Amino acid sequence: PSVHSEQGRVIATLPTGDSVEVLLYGATVISWKHNGRENLWVSKAAKLDGSKPVRGGVPVVFPCFGPPPADHATSALPQHGFARNSTWEYLGKSSSESGKLASGGDDGVKLDFGLSPAELSDEAKKAWPYDFGLVYSVTLGKDGLQTMLNVQNKGKESFEFQMLLHTYFKVDDISKVTVNGLGSSTYIDKVLNATTHTQSTPSLSITGETDRVYKSIKQDTTSILQDGKPRLDVIRDNLVDSVVWNPWIEKGKGMGDFEPKDGYKNMVCVEVGAVDGWQKLEAGDTFEGGQIVKSHL
Ligand code: BG6
């Protein structure tokens, strides 16, 4: 595999031509190509210059999901925390043998990125004054992409966090997409005043604004099907929650960095995370969670 970095990004390419591109800003994966096909959606108006979180790719949400609650230690942080709008350090590459991607093996490559209080803005440090270390590992293997977030509490007191990998998947036509593997899970519907529901059908069609937080999902895999055929499998690793999001027409219009305006037809976010309540991490402890994504095309 070849790895090179340029202009604040790291690009890895396998002999097969498959590639992954990661911005140091947010450690945001902004491209993952498999068999010549792009699997991630990035808005044409996304800011890639570090002026705001990237609208697309795989933004890393940490240490809070959504607007933080007023009565929590994260309350002074922006929506989705600081990881997606901080500039991470590139820690280097290694062969992916140590990764969990089944067929990564010798043929894959793992890129590591780090974030600690040293990289944070003074504002973020003040708003969340804990001593932590994040290592985000992006492994490109023959048949998939793995992204894992390792959270370490380096301080002397415990802290609480949420995390989410806010992946924007690219699809050909949302009207032909179904999301499977959420059946019988309980979800909070943020479009319907945060009311609680149970997913009664095995497959979910996206036919309007969708913003659902599925909790404690029993199945490991959420699949995106196109025309009834498997397109992408999202496999949770040590995470049990997932958000399914599509802004649809009106919300898309309201987002200055969402382009083209009919881009909602070509994307769906399936976001793996730990967002139901809080993960408590004692001093010295670590937590690791993430996803393996496999492309069927
Ligand atoms: C999703 C949330 O994860 O992210 C949505 O569930 C939110 O409520 C969306 O609108 C996008 O958030 P942002 O901050 O990137 O506009």
PDB file of C-alpha atoms and ligand atoms in Angstrom:
ATOM      1  CA  PRO A   1       0.000   0.000   0.000  1.00  0.00           C
ATOM      2  CA  SER A   2       1.146   3.555  -0.609  1.00  0.00           C
ATOM      3  CA  VAL A   3       0.519   6.348   1.862  1.00  0.00           C
ATOM      4  CA  HIS A   4       1.190  10.012   1.326  1.00  0.00           C
ATOM      5  CA  SER A   5       0.185  13.177   3.056  1.00  0.00           C
ATOM      6  CA  GLU A   6      -0.429  16.537   1.448  1.00  0.00           C
ATOM      7  CA  GLN A   7      -2.235  19.729   2.400  1.00  0.00           C
ATOM      8  CA  GLY A   8      -3.529  18.518   5.718  1.00  0.00           C
ATOM      9  CA  ARG A   9      -4.724  15.153   4.504  1.00  0.00           C
ATOM     10  CA  VAL A  10      -3.461  11.585   4.398  1.00  0.00           C
ATOM     11  CA  ILE A  11      -4.241   9.344   1.433  1.00  0.00           C
ATOM     12  CA  ALA A  12      -3.688   5.585   1.390  1.00  0.00           C
ATOM     13  CA  THR A  13      -3.988   3.499  -1.755  1.00  0.00           C
ATOM     14  CA  LEU A  14      -3.898  -0.276  -2.085  1.00  0.00           C
ATOM     15  CA  PRO A  15      -2.420  -2.100  -5.093  1.00  0.00           C
ATOM     16  CA  THR A  16      -6.034  -2.810  -6.124  1.00  0.00           C
ATOM     17  CA  GLY A  17      -6.644   0.925  -6.524  1.00  0.00           C
ATOM     18  CA  ASP A  18      -8.904   1.089  -3.474  1.00  0.00           C
ATOM     19  CA  SER A  19      -8.208   4.200  -1.449  1.00  0.00           C
ATOM     20  CA  VAL A  20      -9.088   6.197   1.617  1.00  0.00           C
ATOM     21  CA  GLU A  21      -8.540   9.898   2.250  1.00  0.00           C
ATOM     22  CA  VAL A  22      -8.516  11.425   5.737  1.00  0.00           C
ATOM     23  CA  LEU A  23      -8.446  15.137   6.598  1.00  0.00           C
ATOM     24  CA  LEU A  24      -6.437  15.984   9.706  1.00  0.00           C
ATOM     25  CA  TYR A  25      -9.229  18.425  10.465  1.00  0.00           C
ATOM     26  CA  GLY A  26     -11.626  16.281  12.473  1.00  0.00           C
ATOM     27  CA  ALA A  27      -9.737  13.152  11.353  1.00  0.00           C
ATOM     28  CA  THR A  28     -12.605  13.164   8.885  1.00  0.00           C
ATOM     29  CA  VAL A  29     -12.543  10.357   6.330  1.00  0.00           C
ATOM     30  CA  ILE A  30     -13.672  12.212   3.200  1.00  0.00           C
ATOM     31  CA  SER A  31     -13.325   9.471   0.604  1.00  0.00           C
ATOM     32  CA  TRP A  32     -13.361   5.704   0.525  1.00  0.00           C
ATOM     33  CA  LYS A  33     -13.214   4.156  -2.902  1.00  0.00           C
ATOM     34  CA  HIS A  34     -13.713   0.452  -3.480  1.00  0.00           C
ATOM     35  CA  ASN A  35     -13.670  -1.122  -6.950  1.00  0.00           C
ATOM     36  CA  GLY A  36     -13.553   2.361  -8.460  1.00  0.00           C
ATOM     37  CA  ARG A  37     -16.700   3.457  -6.657  1.00  0.00           C
ATOM     38  CA  GLU A  38     -16.965   6.185  -4.020  1.00  0.00           C
ATOM     39  CA  ASN A  39     -18.855   4.948  -0.960  1.00  0.00           C
ATOM     40  CA  LEU A  40     -19.017   8.191   1.019  1.00  0.00           C
ATOM     41  CA  TRP A  41     -21.113  11.250   0.305  1.00  0.00           C
ATOM     42  CA  VAL A  42     -19.515  14.664   0.747  1.00  0.00           C
ATOM     43  CA  SER A  43     -21.478  17.843   0.075  1.00  0.00           C
ATOM     44  CA  LYS A  44     -20.238  19.949  -2.849  1.00  0.00           C
ATOM     45  CA  ALA A  45     -20.344  22.913  -0.431  1.00  0.00           C
ATOM     46  CA  ALA A  46     -18.571  21.128   2.425  1.00  0.00           C
ATOM     47  CA  LYS A  47     -15.824  23.242   3.974  1.00  0.00           C
ATOM     48  CA  LEU A  48     -12.565  21.311   3.862  1.00  0.00           C
ATOM     49  CA  ASP A  49     -10.434  24.214   5.080  1.00  0.00           C
ATOM     50  CA  GLY A  50     -11.022  23.787   8.795  1.00  0.00           C
ATOM     51  CA  SER A  51     -13.568  26.587   9.074  1.00  0.00           C
ATOM     52  CA  LYS A  52     -16.428  24.255  10.071  1.00  0.00           C
ATOM     53  CA  PRO A  53     -17.105  20.538  10.472  1.00  0.00           C
ATOM     54  CA  VAL A  54     -17.186  18.672   7.171  1.00  0.00           C
ATOM     55  CA  ARG A  55     -20.676  18.110   5.762  1.00  0.00           C
ATOM     56  CA  GLY A  56     -20.071  14.562   4.659  1.00  0.00           C
ATOM     57  CA  GLY A  57     -17.629  11.700   4.974  1.00  0.00           C
ATOM     58  CA  VAL A  58     -17.194  10.352   8.498  1.00  0.00           C
ATOM     59  CA  PRO A  59     -17.171  13.149  11.096  1.00  0.00           C
ATOM     60  CA  VAL A  60     -16.177  11.901  14.556  1.00  0.00           C
ATOM     61  CA  VAL A  61     -18.641  12.947  17.241  1.00  0.00           C
ATOM     62  CA  PHE A  62     -17.075  13.205  20.739  1.00  0.00           C
ATOM     63  CA  PRO A  63     -17.574  13.787  23.683  1.00  0.00           C
ATOM     64  CA  CYS A  64     -21.270  14.702  23.265  1.00  0.00           C
ATOM     65  CA  PHE A  65     -23.895  13.785  20.688  1.00  0.00           C
ATOM     66  CA  GLY A  66     -26.233  16.540  19.541  1.00  0.00           C
ATOM     67  CA  PRO A  67     -26.694  19.600  21.694  1.00  0.00           C
ATOM     68  CA  PRO A  68     -25.230  18.780  25.126  1.00  0.00           C
ATOM     69  CA  PRO A  69     -27.655  18.798  28.037  1.00  0.00           C
ATOM     70  CA  ALA A  70     -27.480  21.878  30.266  1.00  0.00           C
ATOM     71  CA  ASP A  71     -26.919  19.803  33.398  1.00  0.00           C
ATOM     72  CA  HIS A  72     -23.961  17.801  32.083  1.00  0.00           C
ATOM     73  CA  ALA A  73     -20.187  18.394  32.141  1.00  0.00           C
ATOM     74  CA  THR A  74     -20.304  18.786  28.346  1.00  0.00           C
ATOM     75  CA  SER A  75     -22.889  21.608  28.498  1.00  0.00           C
ATOM     76  CA  ALA A  76     -20.555  24.345  27.218  1.00  0.00           C
ATOM     77  CA  LEU A  77     -19.467  22.366  24.135  1.00  0.00           C
ATOM     78  CA  PRO A  78     -20.917  22.831  20.661  1.00  0.00           C
ATOM     79  CA  GLN A  79     -23.326  20.312  19.096  1.00  0.00           C
ATOM     80  CA  HIS A  80     -21.501  16.968  18.550  1.00  0.00           C
ATOM     81  CA  GLY A  81     -18.486  18.087  20.626  1.00  0.00           C
ATOM     82  CA  PHE A  82     -14.993  19.140  19.563  1.00  0.00           C
ATOM     83  CA  ALA A  83     -13.454  16.116  17.799  1.00  0.00           C
ATOM     84  CA  ARG A  84     -14.913  16.959  14.390  1.00  0.00           C
ATOM     85  CA  ASN A  85     -13.590  20.498  14.419  1.00  0.00           C
ATOM     86  CA  SER A  86     -10.169  20.022  15.961  1.00  0.00           C
ATOM     87  CA  THR A  87      -7.042  19.310  13.958  1.00  0.00           C
ATOM     88  CA  TRP A  88      -5.721  15.858  14.802  1.00  0.00           C
ATOM     89  CA  GLU A  89      -2.158  14.657  14.687  1.00  0.00           C
ATOM     90  CA  TYR A  90      -1.184  11.994  12.146  1.00  0.00           C
ATOM     91  CA  LEU A  91       0.517   9.259  14.182  1.00  0.00           C
ATOM     92  CA  GLY A  92       1.621   7.139  11.252  1.00  0.00           C
ATOM     93  CA  LYS A  93       0.779   4.019   9.298  1.00  0.00           C
ATOM     94  CA  SER A  94       1.158   0.348   9.944  1.00  0.00           C
ATOM     95  CA  SER A  95       0.185  -2.849   8.208  1.00  0.00           C
ATOM     96  CA  SER A  96      -3.327  -3.744   9.196  1.00  0.00           C
ATOM     97  CA  GLU A  97      -2.573  -7.154  10.720  1.00  0.00           C
ATOM     98  CA  SER A  98      -3.316  -5.789  14.150  1.00  0.00           C
ATOM     99  CA  GLY A  99      -6.654  -4.427  12.942  1.00  0.00           C
ATOM    100  CA  LYS A 100      -9.812  -6.448  13.259  1.00  0.00           C
ATOM    101  CA  LEU A 101     -10.730  -6.190   9.611  1.00  0.00           C
ATOM    102  CA  ALA A 102     -11.025  -9.838   8.674  1.00  0.00           C
ATOM    103  CA  SER A 103      -9.298  -9.811   5.330  1.00  0.00           C
ATOM    104  CA  GLY A 104      -7.179  -6.717   5.880  1.00  0.00           C
ATOM    105  CA  GLY A 105      -4.138  -8.845   6.588  1.00  0.00           C
ATOM    106  CA  ASP A 106      -0.907  -7.941   4.854  1.00  0.00           C
ATOM    107  CA  ASP A 107      -2.800  -6.292   2.071  1.00  0.00           C
ATOM    108  CA  GLY A 108      -4.323  -3.586   4.207  1.00  0.00           C
ATOM    109  CA  VAL A 109      -3.075  -0.417   5.779  1.00  0.00           C
ATOM    110  CA  LYS A 110      -3.922   1.249   9.069  1.00  0.00           C
ATOM    111  CA  LEU A 111      -3.635   5.001   9.617  1.00  0.00           C
ATOM    112  CA  ASP A 112      -3.635   6.333  13.176  1.00  0.00           C
ATOM    113  CA  PHE A 113      -4.667   9.807  14.260  1.00  0.00           C
ATOM    114  CA  GLY A 114      -4.407  11.294  17.734  1.00  0.00           C
ATOM    115  CA  LEU A 115      -6.202  14.010  19.642  1.00  0.00           C
ATOM    116  CA  SER A 116      -5.378  15.245  23.143  1.00  0.00           C
ATOM    117  CA  PRO A 117      -5.958  18.492  25.042  1.00  0.00           C
ATOM    118  CA  ALA A 118      -2.763  19.859  23.411  1.00  0.00           C
ATOM    119  CA  GLU A 119      -4.567  20.014  20.042  1.00  0.00           C
ATOM    120  CA  LEU A 120      -7.758  21.620  21.350  1.00  0.00           C
ATOM    121  CA  SER A 121      -8.720  25.261  21.126  1.00  0.00           C
ATOM    122  CA  ASP A 122      -8.531  27.123  24.440  1.00  0.00           C
ATOM    123  CA  GLU A 123     -12.295  27.385  24.269  1.00  0.00           C
ATOM    124  CA  ALA A 124     -12.803  23.614  24.016  1.00  0.00           C
ATOM    125  CA  LYS A 125     -10.217  22.924  26.712  1.00  0.00           C
ATOM    126  CA  LYS A 126     -11.998  25.296  29.040  1.00  0.00           C
ATOM    127  CA  ALA A 127     -15.411  23.838  28.234  1.00  0.00           C
ATOM    128  CA  TRP A 128     -14.249  20.244  28.854  1.00  0.00           C
ATOM    129  CA  PRO A 129     -11.174  20.359  31.081  1.00  0.00           C
ATOM    130  CA  TYR A 130     -10.412  16.622  31.220  1.00  0.00           C
ATOM    131  CA  ASP A 131      -7.143  14.939  30.389  1.00  0.00           C
ATOM    132  CA  PHE A 132      -7.877  12.468  27.623  1.00  0.00           C
ATOM    133  CA  GLY A 133      -6.243  10.787  24.677  1.00  0.00           C
ATOM    134  CA  LEU A 134      -8.079   9.739  21.535  1.00  0.00           C
ATOM    135  CA  VAL A 135      -6.584   7.454  18.930  1.00  0.00           C
ATOM    136  CA  TYR A 136      -8.645   7.025  15.799  1.00  0.00           C
ATOM    137  CA  SER A 137      -7.566   4.170  13.551  1.00  0.00           C
ATOM    138  CA  VAL A 138      -8.669   4.031   9.938  1.00  0.00           C
ATOM    139  CA  THR A 139      -7.920   0.672   8.320  1.00  0.00           C
ATOM    140  CA  LEU A 140      -8.363   0.107   4.628  1.00  0.00           C
ATOM    141  CA  GLY A 141      -8.580  -3.566   3.760  1.00  0.00           C
ATOM    142  CA  LYS A 142      -9.338  -5.496   0.597  1.00  0.00           C
ATOM    143  CA  ASP A 143     -13.045  -5.664   1.215  1.00  0.00           C
ATOM    144  CA  GLY A 144     -13.768  -2.951   3.675  1.00  0.00           C
ATOM    145  CA  LEU A 145     -13.002   0.008   5.807  1.00  0.00           C
ATOM    146  CA  GLN A 146     -12.657  -0.091   9.559  1.00  0.00           C
ATOM    147  CA  THR A 147     -12.753   3.000  11.753  1.00  0.00           C
ATOM    148  CA  MET A 148     -12.134   2.583  15.480  1.00  0.00           C
ATOM    149  CA  LEU A 149     -12.037   5.203  18.201  1.00  0.00           C
ATOM    150  CA  ASN A 150      -9.977   4.519  21.296  1.00  0.00           C
ATOM    151  CA  VAL A 151     -10.692   6.805  24.246  1.00  0.00           C
ATOM    152  CA  GLN A 152      -8.299   6.982  27.169  1.00  0.00           C
ATOM    153  CA  ASN A 153      -8.813   8.777  30.445  1.00  0.00           C
ATOM    154  CA  LYS A 154      -5.349  10.106  31.274  1.00  0.00           C
ATOM    155  CA  GLY A 155      -6.514  12.202  34.181  1.00  0.00           C
ATOM    156  CA  LYS A 156      -7.094  11.616  37.881  1.00  0.00           C
ATOM    157  CA  GLU A 157     -10.897  11.827  37.820  1.00  0.00           C
ATOM    158  CA  SER A 158     -13.539   9.953  35.868  1.00  0.00           C
ATOM    159  CA  PHE A 159     -15.351  11.544  32.942  1.00  0.00           C
ATOM    160  CA  GLU A 160     -18.456  10.784  30.897  1.00  0.00           C
ATOM    161  CA  PHE A 161     -18.693  10.856  27.129  1.00  0.00           C
ATOM    162  CA  GLN A 162     -20.729   9.883  24.124  1.00  0.00           C
ATOM    163  CA  MET A 163     -19.248   8.970  20.742  1.00  0.00           C
ATOM    164  CA  LEU A 164     -20.578   8.498  17.266  1.00  0.00           C
ATOM    165  CA  LEU A 165     -19.126   7.925  13.808  1.00  0.00           C
ATOM    166  CA  HIS A 166     -21.390  10.114  11.698  1.00  0.00           C
ATOM    167  CA  THR A 167     -20.949   8.299   8.373  1.00  0.00           C
ATOM    168  CA  TYR A 168     -22.592   9.794   5.275  1.00  0.00           C
ATOM    169  CA  PHE A 169     -23.005   6.933   2.793  1.00  0.00           C
ATOM    170  CA  LYS A 170     -23.416   7.610  -0.886  1.00  0.00           C
ATOM    171  CA  VAL A 171     -26.379   5.917  -2.537  1.00  0.00           C
ATOM    172  CA  ASP A 172     -27.656   6.017  -6.112  1.00  0.00           C
ATOM    173  CA  ASP A 173     -31.280   6.727  -5.332  1.00  0.00           C
ATOM    174  CA  ILE A 174     -32.752   7.075  -1.845  1.00  0.00           C
ATOM    175  CA  SER A 175     -36.186   5.997  -3.111  1.00  0.00           C
ATOM    176  CA  LYS A 176     -34.724   2.550  -3.774  1.00  0.00           C
ATOM    177  CA  VAL A 177     -32.809   2.278  -0.509  1.00  0.00           C
ATOM    178  CA  THR A 178     -33.782   0.274   2.530  1.00  0.00           C
ATOM    179  CA  VAL A 179     -31.929   0.065   5.803  1.00  0.00           C
ATOM    180  CA  ASN A 180     -32.070  -3.403   7.384  1.00  0.00           C
ATOM    181  CA  GLY A 181     -31.007  -4.860  10.693  1.00  0.00           C
ATOM    182  CA  LEU A 182     -32.802  -2.517  13.066  1.00  0.00           C
ATOM    183  CA  GLY A 183     -35.912  -4.645  13.508  1.00  0.00           C
ATOM    184  CA  SER A 184     -37.461  -4.719  16.979  1.00  0.00           C
ATOM    185  CA  SER A 185     -35.096  -2.007  18.283  1.00  0.00           C
ATOM    186  CA  THR A 186     -36.383   0.933  20.245  1.00  0.00           C
ATOM    187  CA  TYR A 187     -35.683   4.353  18.789  1.00  0.00           C
ATOM    188  CA  ILE A 188     -36.108   7.999  19.629  1.00  0.00           C
ATOM    189  CA  ASP A 189     -37.658   9.835  16.715  1.00  0.00           C
ATOM    190  CA  LYS A 190     -36.186  13.333  16.744  1.00  0.00           C
ATOM    191  CA  VAL A 191     -38.516  14.378  13.912  1.00  0.00           C
ATOM    192  CA  LEU A 192     -41.528  13.416  16.061  1.00  0.00           C
ATOM    193  CA  ASN A 193     -40.654  15.448  19.171  1.00  0.00           C
ATOM    194  CA  ALA A 194     -38.172  12.879  20.481  1.00  0.00           C
ATOM    195  CA  THR A 195     -40.868  10.299  21.120  1.00  0.00           C
ATOM    196  CA  THR A 196     -39.992   6.636  21.646  1.00  0.00           C
ATOM    197  CA  HIS A 197     -41.009   3.969  19.128  1.00  0.00           C
ATOM    198  CA  THR A 198     -40.188   0.398  18.210  1.00  0.00           C
ATOM    199  CA  GLN A 199     -38.987  -0.546  14.742  1.00  0.00           C
ATOM    200  CA  SER A 200     -41.707  -2.955  13.718  1.00  0.00           C
ATOM    201  CA  THR A 201     -40.596  -3.831  10.187  1.00  0.00           C
ATOM    202  CA  PRO A 202     -37.284  -5.492   9.310  1.00  0.00           C
ATOM    203  CA  SER A 203     -36.516  -2.878   6.696  1.00  0.00           C
ATOM    204  CA  LEU A 204     -36.733   0.884   6.861  1.00  0.00           C
ATOM    205  CA  SER A 205     -37.433   3.015   3.783  1.00  0.00           C
ATOM    206  CA  ILE A 206     -36.433   6.676   3.794  1.00  0.00           C
ATOM    207  CA  THR A 207     -39.353   8.691   2.445  1.00  0.00           C
ATOM    208  CA  GLY A 208     -38.979  12.002   4.252  1.00  0.00           C
ATOM    209  CA  GLU A 209     -36.914  13.731   6.899  1.00  0.00           C
ATOM    210  CA  THR A 210     -35.475  10.986   9.099  1.00  0.00           C
ATOM    211  CA  ASP A 211     -33.615  11.449  12.371  1.00  0.00           C
ATOM    212  CA  ARG A 212     -33.803   8.382  14.573  1.00  0.00           C
ATOM    213  CA  VAL A 213     -31.612   7.238  17.414  1.00  0.00           C
ATOM    214  CA  TYR A 214     -31.812   3.433  17.641  1.00  0.00           C
ATOM    215  CA  LYS A 215     -30.765   2.133  21.039  1.00  0.00           C
ATOM    216  CA  SER A 216     -29.254  -1.144  22.246  1.00  0.00           C
ATOM    217  CA  ILE A 217     -29.580  -2.839  18.869  1.00  0.00           C
ATOM    218  CA  LYS A 218     -29.399  -6.611  19.163  1.00  0.00           C
ATOM    219  CA  GLN A 219     -28.024  -7.279  15.687  1.00  0.00           C
ATOM    220  CA  ASP A 220     -24.358  -6.408  14.970  1.00  0.00           C
ATOM    221  CA  THR A 221     -24.955  -5.381  11.393  1.00  0.00           C
ATOM    222  CA  THR A 222     -27.034  -2.659   9.808  1.00  0.00           C
ATOM    223  CA  SER A 223     -27.254  -3.096   6.045  1.00  0.00           C
ATOM    224  CA  ILE A 224     -27.987  -0.575   3.338  1.00  0.00           C
ATOM    225  CA  LEU A 225     -29.759  -2.178   0.402  1.00  0.00           C
ATOM    226  CA  GLN A 226     -30.191  -0.617  -3.008  1.00  0.00           C
ATOM    227  CA  ASP A 227     -32.966  -2.064  -5.207  1.00  0.00           C
ATOM    228  CA  GLY A 228     -33.309  -4.852  -2.659  1.00  0.00           C
ATOM    229  CA  LYS A 229     -29.682  -5.896  -3.103  1.00  0.00           C
ATOM    230  CA  PRO A 230     -27.044  -5.551  -0.361  1.00  0.00           C
ATOM    231  CA  ARG A 231     -24.975  -2.437  -1.007  1.00  0.00           C
ATOM    232  CA  LEU A 232     -23.116  -1.751   2.262  1.00  0.00           C
ATOM    233  CA  ASP A 233     -22.884  -3.540   5.598  1.00  0.00           C
ATOM    234  CA  VAL A 234     -22.139  -1.500   8.695  1.00  0.00           C
ATOM    235  CA  ILE A 235     -20.907  -3.739  11.507  1.00  0.00           C
ATOM    236  CA  ARG A 236     -20.817  -2.287  15.011  1.00  0.00           C
ATOM    237  CA  ASP A 237     -17.838  -3.094  17.219  1.00  0.00           C
ATOM    238  CA  ASN A 238     -18.429  -2.613  20.945  1.00  0.00           C
ATOM    239  CA  LEU A 239     -21.186  -0.104  20.150  1.00  0.00           C
ATOM    240  CA  VAL A 240     -24.914  -0.781  20.354  1.00  0.00           C
ATOM    241  CA  ASP A 241     -26.592   2.419  19.161  1.00  0.00           C
ATOM    242  CA  SER A 242     -27.063   3.810  15.667  1.00  0.00           C
ATOM    243  CA  VAL A 243     -28.526   6.971  14.232  1.00  0.00           C
ATOM    244  CA  VAL A 244     -30.245   6.983  10.843  1.00  0.00           C
ATOM    245  CA  TRP A 245     -30.394  10.479   9.380  1.00  0.00           C
ATOM    246  CA  ASN A 246     -31.499  12.099   6.161  1.00  0.00           C
ATOM    247  CA  PRO A 247     -32.357  15.815   6.205  1.00  0.00           C
ATOM    248  CA  TRP A 248     -34.626  15.562   3.153  1.00  0.00           C
ATOM    249  CA  ILE A 249     -35.746  18.681   1.273  1.00  0.00           C
ATOM    250  CA  GLU A 250     -36.478  21.415   3.827  1.00  0.00           C
ATOM    251  CA  LYS A 251     -33.662  20.688   6.288  1.00  0.00           C
ATOM    252  CA  GLY A 252     -31.248  20.374   3.354  1.00  0.00           C
ATOM    253  CA  LYS A 253     -32.313  23.827   2.123  1.00  0.00           C
ATOM    254  CA  GLY A 254     -31.641  25.233   5.560  1.00  0.00           C
ATOM    255  CA  MET A 255     -28.038  24.025   5.628  1.00  0.00           C
ATOM    256  CA  GLY A 256     -25.710  26.414   3.808  1.00  0.00           C
ATOM    257  CA  ASP A 257     -23.103  23.700   3.325  1.00  0.00           C
ATOM    258  CA  PHE A 258     -25.518  21.092   1.929  1.00  0.00           C
ATOM    259  CA  GLU A 259     -25.145  20.964  -1.854  1.00  0.00           C
ATOM    260  CA  PRO A 260     -26.563  20.108  -4.252  1.00  0.00           C
ATOM    261  CA  LYS A 261     -29.915  20.818  -2.658  1.00  0.00           C
ATOM    262  CA  ASP A 262     -31.259  17.518  -3.980  1.00  0.00           C
ATOM    263  CA  GLY A 263     -28.226  15.770  -2.486  1.00  0.00           C
ATOM    264  CA  TYR A 264     -30.548  14.130   0.030  1.00  0.00           C
ATOM    265  CA  LYS A 265     -31.433  11.697  -2.775  1.00  0.00           C
ATOM    266  CA  ASN A 266     -27.876  10.408  -2.835  1.00  0.00           C
ATOM    267  CA  MET A 267     -27.020  10.048   0.827  1.00  0.00           C
ATOM    268  CA  VAL A 268     -28.055   8.355   4.002  1.00  0.00           C
ATOM    269  CA  CYS A 269     -26.282   8.592   7.339  1.00  0.00           C
ATOM    270  CA  VAL A 270     -25.977   5.377   9.321  1.00  0.00           C
ATOM    271  CA  GLU A 271     -24.005   6.393  12.384  1.00  0.00           C
ATOM    272  CA  VAL A 272     -22.688   3.871  14.898  1.00  0.00           C
ATOM    273  CA  GLY A 273     -22.152   5.037  18.429  1.00  0.00           C
ATOM    274  CA  ALA A 274     -22.629   5.042  22.154  1.00  0.00           C
ATOM    275  CA  VAL A 275     -25.179   7.827  22.540  1.00  0.00           C
ATOM    276  CA  ASP A 276     -27.855   6.478  24.863  1.00  0.00           C
ATOM    277  CA  GLY A 277     -26.895   7.960  28.191  1.00  0.00           C
ATOM    278  CA  TRP A 278     -23.173   8.310  28.935  1.00  0.00           C
ATOM    279  CA  GLN A 279     -20.087   6.114  28.966  1.00  0.00           C
ATOM    280  CA  LYS A 280     -18.273   6.587  32.235  1.00  0.00           C
ATOM    281  CA  LEU A 281     -14.513   6.213  32.035  1.00  0.00           C
ATOM    282  CA  GLU A 282     -12.529   5.926  35.252  1.00  0.00           C
ATOM    283  CA  ALA A 283      -9.069   7.458  35.603  1.00  0.00           C
ATOM    284  CA  GLY A 284      -6.569   5.382  33.619  1.00  0.00           C
ATOM    285  CA  ASP A 285      -9.232   3.385  31.765  1.00  0.00           C
ATOM    286  CA  THR A 286      -9.776   3.054  28.032  1.00  0.00           C
ATOM    287  CA  PHE A 287     -12.785   2.416  25.820  1.00  0.00           C
ATOM    288  CA  GLU A 288     -12.746   1.362  22.202  1.00  0.00           C
ATOM    289  CA  GLY A 289     -15.598   1.256  19.745  1.00  0.00           C
ATOM    290  CA  GLY A 290     -16.089   1.582  16.026  1.00  0.00           C
ATOM    291  CA  GLN A 291     -17.276   0.026  12.820  1.00  0.00           C
ATOM    292  CA  ILE A 292     -16.345  -2.173   9.926  1.00  0.00           C
ATOM    293  CA  VAL A 293     -17.997  -1.214   6.670  1.00  0.00           C
ATOM    294  CA  LYS A 294     -18.128  -3.666   3.798  1.00  0.00           C
ATOM    295  CA  SER A 295     -19.074  -2.765   0.289  1.00  0.00           C
ATOM    296  CA  HIS A 296     -20.925  -5.327  -1.808  1.00  0.00           C
ATOM    297  CA  LEU A 297     -20.129  -3.559  -5.088  1.00  0.00           C
TER     298      LEU A 297
HETATM  299  C1  BG6 B   1     -27.384  13.698  13.397  1.00  0.00           C
HETATM  300  C2  BG6 B   1     -28.393  14.166  14.390  1.00  0.00           C
HETATM  301  O1  BG6 B   1     -26.553  12.747  13.987  1.00  0.00           O
HETATM  302  O2  BG6 B   1     -26.608  14.794  12.961  1.00  0.00           O
HETATM  303  C3  BG6 B   1     -29.257  15.234  13.733  1.00  0.00           C
HETATM  304  O3  BG6 B   1     -29.197  13.102  14.850  1.00  0.00           O
HETATM  305  C4  BG6 B   1     -28.397  16.354  13.194  1.00  0.00           C
HETATM  306  O4  BG6 B   1     -30.190  15.721  14.669  1.00  0.00           O
HETATM  307  C5  BG6 B   1     -27.343  15.769  12.266  1.00  0.00           C
HETATM  308  O5  BG6 B   1     -29.203  17.271  12.508  1.00  0.00           O
HETATM  309  C6  BG6 B   1     -26.400  16.788  11.662  1.00  0.00           C
HETATM  310  O6  BG6 B   1     -25.787  17.571  12.624  1.00  0.00           O
HETATM  311  P1  BG6 B   1     -24.862  18.777  12.224  1.00  0.00           P
HETATM  312  O7  BG6 B   1     -24.437  19.430  13.507  1.00  0.00           O
HETATM  313  O8  BG6 B   1     -23.694  18.192  11.467  1.00  0.00           O
HETATM  314  O9  BG6 B   1     -25.676  19.676  11.346  1.00  0.00           O
END
